[in-house]
Steps between C-alpha positions, in 0.01 A plus 500: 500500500895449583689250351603217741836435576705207350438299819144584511454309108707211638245476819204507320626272197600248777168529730310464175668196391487366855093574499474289179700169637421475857179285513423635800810429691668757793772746391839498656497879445914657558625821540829648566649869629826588516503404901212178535352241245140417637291201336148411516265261444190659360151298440366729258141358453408553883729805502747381801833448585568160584857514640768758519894536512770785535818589615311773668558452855847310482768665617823461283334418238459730203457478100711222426498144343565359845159669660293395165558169511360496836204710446448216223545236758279649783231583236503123348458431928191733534369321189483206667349581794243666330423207307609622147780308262437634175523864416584692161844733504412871467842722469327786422688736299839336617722335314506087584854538664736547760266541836182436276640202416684394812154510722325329210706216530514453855122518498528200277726303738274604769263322322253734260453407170491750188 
């Protein structure tokens, strides 16, 4: 079996904590390229996704703070509308800052809680 990669550890070490704390709560699930940061809110005990956000299909927008603050924002909107308000944070294997941190944030303005 191959070792896993640095980021790999920190993903699993994170998803397991998350596992162990969430009570059965959604997962505002991010991840971030060099071009787009997509979130997600995932409902892992029926297995869905409950609302989405990306900078995608925005033109002008790219990998910046700017564009993850309002993938936080529209995601904390979709949240809403889907009827959910409290979610636990999963970063994955990223590091909680910069555009991590700046659509985290805004999600909480938006108003998620985590």
């Amino acid at each position: 079996m191959a070792k896993l990669s640095l980021f790999e550890r920190r993903r699993r070490r994170v998803r397991t904590a998350l596992r162990n704390r969430a009570g059965g709560k959604p997962r505002l699930s991010v991840h971030r390229t060099g071009k787009h940061i997509y979130a997600q809110i995932i409902d892992d005990a029926a297995g869905k996704t409950v609302a989405a956000a990306s900078t995608l299909g925005e033109k002008g927008s790219g990998a910046n703070v700017d564009a993850a603050q309002k993938v936080g924002k529209d995601i904390a909107a979709a949240a809403k509308k889907a009827g959910v308000t409290t979610v636990v944070f999963d970063r994955g294997g990223f590091l909680f800052h910069g555009r991590v941190k700046a659509l985290a944030e805004a999600a909480r303005e938006g108003g998620l809680e985590f």
